[in-house]
Coordinates of C-alpha atoms in Angstrom, one line a residue:
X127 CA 9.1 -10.4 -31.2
X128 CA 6.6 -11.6 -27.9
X129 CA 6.4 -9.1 -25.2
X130 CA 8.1 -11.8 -22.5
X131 CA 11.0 -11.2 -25.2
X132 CA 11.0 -7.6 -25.7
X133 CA 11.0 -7.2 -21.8
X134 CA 14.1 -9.3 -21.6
X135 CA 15.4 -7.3 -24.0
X136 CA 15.0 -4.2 -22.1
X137 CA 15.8 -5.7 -18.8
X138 CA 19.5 -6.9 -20.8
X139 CA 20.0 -2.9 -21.7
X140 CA 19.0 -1.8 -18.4
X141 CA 21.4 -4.1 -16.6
X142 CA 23.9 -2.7 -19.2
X143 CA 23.5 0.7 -18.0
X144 CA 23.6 0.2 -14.6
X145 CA 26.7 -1.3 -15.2
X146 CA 28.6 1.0 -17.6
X147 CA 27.2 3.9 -15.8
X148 CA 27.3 5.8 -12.4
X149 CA 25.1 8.4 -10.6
X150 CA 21.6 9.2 -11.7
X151 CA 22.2 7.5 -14.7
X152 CA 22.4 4.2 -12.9
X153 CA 20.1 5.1 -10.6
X154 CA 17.4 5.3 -13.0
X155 CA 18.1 1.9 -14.4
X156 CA 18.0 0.2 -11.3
X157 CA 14.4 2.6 -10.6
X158 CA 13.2 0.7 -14.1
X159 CA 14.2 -2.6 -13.4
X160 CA 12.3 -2.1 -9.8
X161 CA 9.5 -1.7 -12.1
X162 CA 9.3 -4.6 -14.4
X163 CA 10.4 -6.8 -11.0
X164 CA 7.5 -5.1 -9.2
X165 CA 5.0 -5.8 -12.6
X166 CA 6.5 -9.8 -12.3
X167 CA 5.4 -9.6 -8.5
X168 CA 8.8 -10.1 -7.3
X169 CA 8.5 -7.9 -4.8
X170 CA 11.5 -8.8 -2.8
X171 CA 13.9 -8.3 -5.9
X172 CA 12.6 -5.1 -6.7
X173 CA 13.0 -4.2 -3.0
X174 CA 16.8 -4.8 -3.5
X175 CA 16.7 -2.7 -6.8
X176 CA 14.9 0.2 -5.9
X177 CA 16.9 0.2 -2.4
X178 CA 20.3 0.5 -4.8
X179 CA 18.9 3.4 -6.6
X180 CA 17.9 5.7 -3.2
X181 CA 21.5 4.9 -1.7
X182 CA 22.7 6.0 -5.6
X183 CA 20.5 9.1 -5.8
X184 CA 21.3 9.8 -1.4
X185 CA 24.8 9.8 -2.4
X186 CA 24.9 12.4 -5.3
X187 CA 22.6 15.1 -4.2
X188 CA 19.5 15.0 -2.3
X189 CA 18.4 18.5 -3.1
X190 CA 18.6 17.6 -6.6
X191 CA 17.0 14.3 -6.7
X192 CA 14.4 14.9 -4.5
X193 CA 11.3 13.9 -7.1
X194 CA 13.2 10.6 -7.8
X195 CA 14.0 9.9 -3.7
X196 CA 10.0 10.4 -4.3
X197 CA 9.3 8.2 -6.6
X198 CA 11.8 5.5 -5.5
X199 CA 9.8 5.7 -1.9
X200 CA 6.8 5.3 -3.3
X201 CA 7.6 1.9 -5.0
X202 CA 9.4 0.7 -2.3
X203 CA 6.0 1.3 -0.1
X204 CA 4.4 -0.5 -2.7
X205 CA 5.9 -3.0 -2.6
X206 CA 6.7 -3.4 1.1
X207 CA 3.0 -3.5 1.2
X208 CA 2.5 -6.9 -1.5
X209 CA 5.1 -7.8 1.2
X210 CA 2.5 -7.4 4.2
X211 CA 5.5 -5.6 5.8
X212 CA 2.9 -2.6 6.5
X213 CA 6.0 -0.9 9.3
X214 CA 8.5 -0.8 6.3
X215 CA 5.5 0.7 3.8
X216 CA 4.6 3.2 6.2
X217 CA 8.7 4.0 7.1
X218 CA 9.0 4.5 3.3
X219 CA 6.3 6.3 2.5
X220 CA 7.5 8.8 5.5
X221 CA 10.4 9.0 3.0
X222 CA 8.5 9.9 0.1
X223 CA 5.9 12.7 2.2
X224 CA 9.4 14.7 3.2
X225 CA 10.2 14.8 -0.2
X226 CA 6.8 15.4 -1.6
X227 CA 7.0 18.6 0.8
X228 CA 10.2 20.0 -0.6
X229 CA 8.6 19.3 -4.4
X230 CA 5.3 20.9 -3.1
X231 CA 3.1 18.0 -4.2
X232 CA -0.5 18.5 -3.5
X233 CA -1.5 15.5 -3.0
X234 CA -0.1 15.3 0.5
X235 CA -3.3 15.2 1.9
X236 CA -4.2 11.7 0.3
X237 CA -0.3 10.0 0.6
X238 CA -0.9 10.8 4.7
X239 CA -3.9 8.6 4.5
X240 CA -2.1 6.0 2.8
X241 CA 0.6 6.3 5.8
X242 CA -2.0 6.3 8.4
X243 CA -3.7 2.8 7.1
X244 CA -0.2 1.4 6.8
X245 CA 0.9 2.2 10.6
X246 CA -2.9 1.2 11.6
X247 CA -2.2 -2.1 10.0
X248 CA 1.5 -2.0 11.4
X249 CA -0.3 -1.9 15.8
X250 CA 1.4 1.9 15.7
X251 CA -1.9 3.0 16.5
X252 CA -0.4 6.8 17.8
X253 CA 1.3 7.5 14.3
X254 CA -1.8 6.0 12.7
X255 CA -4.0 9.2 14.4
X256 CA -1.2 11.2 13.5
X257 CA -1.0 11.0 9.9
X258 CA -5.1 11.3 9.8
X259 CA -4.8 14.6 11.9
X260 CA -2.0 16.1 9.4
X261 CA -4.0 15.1 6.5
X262 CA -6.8 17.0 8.0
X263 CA -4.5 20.2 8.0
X264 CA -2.9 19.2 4.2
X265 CA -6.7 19.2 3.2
X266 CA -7.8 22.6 4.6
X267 CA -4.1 24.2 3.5
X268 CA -4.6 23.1 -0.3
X269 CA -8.4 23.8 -0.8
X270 CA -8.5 19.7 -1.5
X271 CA -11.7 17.5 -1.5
X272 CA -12.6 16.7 1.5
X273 CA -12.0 13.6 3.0
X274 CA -12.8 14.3 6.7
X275 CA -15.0 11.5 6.8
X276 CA -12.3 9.0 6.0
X277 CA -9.8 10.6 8.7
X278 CA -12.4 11.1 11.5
X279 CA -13.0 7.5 11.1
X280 CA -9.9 6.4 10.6
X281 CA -8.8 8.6 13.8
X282 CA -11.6 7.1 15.5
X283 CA -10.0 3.1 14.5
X284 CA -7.0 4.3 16.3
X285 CA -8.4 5.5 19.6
X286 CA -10.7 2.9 20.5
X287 CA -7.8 0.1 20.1
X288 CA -5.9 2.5 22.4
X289 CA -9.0 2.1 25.0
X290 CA -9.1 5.7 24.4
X291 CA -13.4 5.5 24.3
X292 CA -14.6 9.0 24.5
X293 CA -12.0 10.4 22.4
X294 CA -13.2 7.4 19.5
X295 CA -16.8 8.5 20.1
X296 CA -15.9 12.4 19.5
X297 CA -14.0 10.9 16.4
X298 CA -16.5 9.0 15.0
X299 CA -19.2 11.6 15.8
X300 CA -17.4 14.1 13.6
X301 CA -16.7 11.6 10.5
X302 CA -20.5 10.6 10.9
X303 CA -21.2 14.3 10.3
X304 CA -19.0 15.2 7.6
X305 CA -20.4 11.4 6.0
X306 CA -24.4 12.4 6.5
X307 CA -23.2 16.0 4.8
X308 CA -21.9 14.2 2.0
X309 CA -25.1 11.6 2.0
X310 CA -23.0 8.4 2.4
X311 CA -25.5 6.7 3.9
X312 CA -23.8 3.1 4.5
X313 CA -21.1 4.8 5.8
X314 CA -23.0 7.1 8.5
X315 CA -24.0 3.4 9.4
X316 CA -20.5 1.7 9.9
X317 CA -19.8 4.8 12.3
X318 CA -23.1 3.6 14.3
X319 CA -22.1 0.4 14.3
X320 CA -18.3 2.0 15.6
X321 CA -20.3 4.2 17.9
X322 CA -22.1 1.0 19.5
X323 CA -19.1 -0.5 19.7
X324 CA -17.5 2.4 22.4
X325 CA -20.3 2.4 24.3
X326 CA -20.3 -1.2 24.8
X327 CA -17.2 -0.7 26.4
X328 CA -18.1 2.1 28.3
X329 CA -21.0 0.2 29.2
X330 CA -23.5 2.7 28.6
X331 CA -26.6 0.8 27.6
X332 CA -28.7 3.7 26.4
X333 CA -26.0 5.0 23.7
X334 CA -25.4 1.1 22.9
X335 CA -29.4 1.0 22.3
X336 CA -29.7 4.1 20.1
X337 CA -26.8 3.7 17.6
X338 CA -26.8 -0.3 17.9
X339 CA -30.0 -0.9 17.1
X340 CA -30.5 1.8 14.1
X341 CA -27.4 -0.4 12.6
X342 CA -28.7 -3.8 13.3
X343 CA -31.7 -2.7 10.6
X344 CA -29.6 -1.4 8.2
X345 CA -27.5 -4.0 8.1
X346 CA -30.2 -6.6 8.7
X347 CA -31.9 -5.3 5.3
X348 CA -28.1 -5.8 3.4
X349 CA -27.4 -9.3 5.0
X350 CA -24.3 -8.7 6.3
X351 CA -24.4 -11.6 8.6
X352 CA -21.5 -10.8 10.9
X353 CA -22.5 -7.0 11.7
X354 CA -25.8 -8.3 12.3
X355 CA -24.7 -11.1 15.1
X356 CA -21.7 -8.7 16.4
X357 CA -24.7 -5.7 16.8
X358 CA -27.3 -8.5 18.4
X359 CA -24.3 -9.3 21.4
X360 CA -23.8 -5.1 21.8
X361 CA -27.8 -5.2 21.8
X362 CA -27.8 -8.1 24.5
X363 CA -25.3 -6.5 26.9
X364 CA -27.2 -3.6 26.8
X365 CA -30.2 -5.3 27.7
X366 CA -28.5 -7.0 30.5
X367 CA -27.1 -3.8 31.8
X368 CA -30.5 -2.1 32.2
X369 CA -31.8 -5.6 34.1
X370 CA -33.7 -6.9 31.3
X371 CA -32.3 -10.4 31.4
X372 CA -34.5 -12.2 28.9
X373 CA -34.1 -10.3 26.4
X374 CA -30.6 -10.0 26.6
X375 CA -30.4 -13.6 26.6
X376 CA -32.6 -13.8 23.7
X377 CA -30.3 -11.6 21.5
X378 CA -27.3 -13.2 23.3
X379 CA -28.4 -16.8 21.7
X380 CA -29.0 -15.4 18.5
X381 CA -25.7 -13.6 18.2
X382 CA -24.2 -16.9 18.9
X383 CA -26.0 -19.7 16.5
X384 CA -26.1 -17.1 14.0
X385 CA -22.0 -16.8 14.0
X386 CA -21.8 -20.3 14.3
X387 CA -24.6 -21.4 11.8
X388 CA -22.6 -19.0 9.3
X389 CA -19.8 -20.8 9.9
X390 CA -17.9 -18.4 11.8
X391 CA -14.9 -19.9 13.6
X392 CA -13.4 -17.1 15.8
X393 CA -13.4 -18.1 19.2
X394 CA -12.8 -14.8 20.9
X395 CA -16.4 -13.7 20.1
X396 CA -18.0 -17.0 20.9
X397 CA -16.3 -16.5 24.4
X398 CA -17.3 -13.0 24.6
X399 CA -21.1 -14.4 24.1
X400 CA -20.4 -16.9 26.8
X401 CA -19.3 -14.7 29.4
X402 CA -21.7 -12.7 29.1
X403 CA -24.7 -15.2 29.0
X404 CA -23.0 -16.3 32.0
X405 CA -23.7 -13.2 34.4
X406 CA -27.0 -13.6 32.7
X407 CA -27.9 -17.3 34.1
X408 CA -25.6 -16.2 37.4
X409 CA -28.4 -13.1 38.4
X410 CA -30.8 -15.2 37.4
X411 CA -30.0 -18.0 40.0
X412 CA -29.0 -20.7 37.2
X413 CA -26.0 -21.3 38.9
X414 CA -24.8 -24.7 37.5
X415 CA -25.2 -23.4 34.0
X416 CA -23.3 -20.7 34.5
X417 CA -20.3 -22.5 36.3
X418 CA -20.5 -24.8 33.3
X419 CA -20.2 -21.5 30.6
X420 CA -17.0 -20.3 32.5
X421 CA -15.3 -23.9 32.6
X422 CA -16.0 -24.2 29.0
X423 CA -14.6 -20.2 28.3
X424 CA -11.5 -21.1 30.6
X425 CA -10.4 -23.9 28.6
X426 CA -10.7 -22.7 25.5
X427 CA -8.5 -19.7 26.9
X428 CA -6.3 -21.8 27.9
X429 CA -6.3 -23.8 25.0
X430 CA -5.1 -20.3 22.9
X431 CA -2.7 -19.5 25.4
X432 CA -0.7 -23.1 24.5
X433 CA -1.6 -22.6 21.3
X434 CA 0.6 -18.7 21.4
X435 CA 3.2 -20.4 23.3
X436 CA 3.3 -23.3 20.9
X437 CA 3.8 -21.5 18.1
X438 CA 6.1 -18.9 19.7
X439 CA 8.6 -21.8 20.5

């Protein structure tokens, strides 16, 4: 017999059970045919299924289901998450952490961080931080691995698209201790690179200077093309910030016909590049290439904007 056969063949008996049975019973066979769905990637069937089975085991007794209300959370995360429906994952997975703290799982800790990336993914930037910060305490409660690293960072993510700078910078300061403890050096780097990042919006041009420009080597020696020309615009507004024009034109250029050169299509940072070299050719008295930067950054923004509204409609 193939295995496509002997799967329909256990597919056939589980439909059979859900059918001649009720309670847990049936409840599990709806849990096992969530599986094989899942394993087919049809995600939105096994959805339905393992959706049937929580309302099954919610309506017998929660207190003595709650490893399967686990388990049935879990896989409707899952697959929530094949479905890029990252607010359902994380809603489910919220599920799945009540009951993992009525069945004292240890792992806490880690499912947290797995809630945290989901709501990060999801815009809900707040319950993002939150999960990191309880999966800080899980970790020290349990005598777990440490993974403050990972949350620091992670905590740091959610702060800066929150505008919420020097909180980020404190965030990413502690996971680039707890990563330069551990000796992950690439990763001590991406919280440099984070690091540069804040203080370009806090326009701070010595801070951009010290962590940008350790990064730009690193990443420089690794080829990772769009750190490099991302790092060379925080460089250049640095530049400009402390009055040195030239070279933050210099570095402003290169940022630009490296990201395009690479092929690089996302306009945002292109205009971000513009504007910028704009102030640069405005304080240097280069007035008529500077009007003709901001004409060409106003109709590309305007260009988006229809393109939103477009779309919206």
């Amino acid at each position: 017999m193939s295995e496509e056969r002997a799967l329909d063949e256990v597919s056939k008996e589980l439909w059979q059970r859900a059918a001649n049975n009720e309670g847990s019973i049936r409840a599990d066979a709806y849990v096992a045919l969530g599986r094989i769905a899942f394993d087919q990637g049809k995600f939105k069937e096994s959805v339905a299924l393992c959706e049937t089975a929580k309302e099954i085991f919610e309506q017998v007794d929660v207190s003595e289901y709650q490893r399967e209300i686990f388990d049935v959370n879990i896989g409707l995360s899952k697959n929530y998450e094949r479905l890029e429906r990252r607010q359902d994952a994380a809603q489910a997975l919220g599920k799945a952490i009540e009951a993992a703290k009525v069945i004292e799982i240890e792992e806490l800790d880690d499912l947290l961080r797995d809630q945290g990336r989901y709501w990060f993914s999801a815009g809900q930037y707040e319950n993002s931080i939150a999960c990191h910060q309880e999966a800080i305490v899980q970790t020290e409660m349990f005598l777990r691995e440490e993974s403050f690293g990972i949350d620091y960072f992670n905590i740091g993510m959610g702060l800066f698209e929150l505008g919420r700078y020097k909180e980020s910078i404190d965030a990413y300061l502690k996971s680039r201790a707890a990563f330069k403890a551990s000796d992950e050096i690439a990763s001590v780097v991406d919280c440099d690179f984070r690091l540069a990042e804040n203080y370009a919006e806090l326009k701070d041009p010595i801070n951009i200077l010290h962590y940008g420009q350790r990064a730009l080597d690193f990443f420089t020696v690794l080829d990772d093309y769009r750190k490099i020309w991302t790092l060379k615009y925080f460089l250049g507004c640095a530049h400009h910030l402390l009055g040195d024009n030239e070279t933050a034109g210099r570095l402003l250029d290169e940022a630009r016909n490296l990201a395009q050169a690479m092929g690089w299509k996302e306009w945002e940072f292109l205009i971000k590049v513009d504007e910028e070299l704009a102030k640069i050719y405005e304080g240097n008295s280069m007035h008529e290439q500077a009007s003709e930067l901001r004409r060409r950054v106003a109709t590309v923004k305007e260009l988006a904007a229809k393109d939103v509204t477009d779309e919206a409609a």
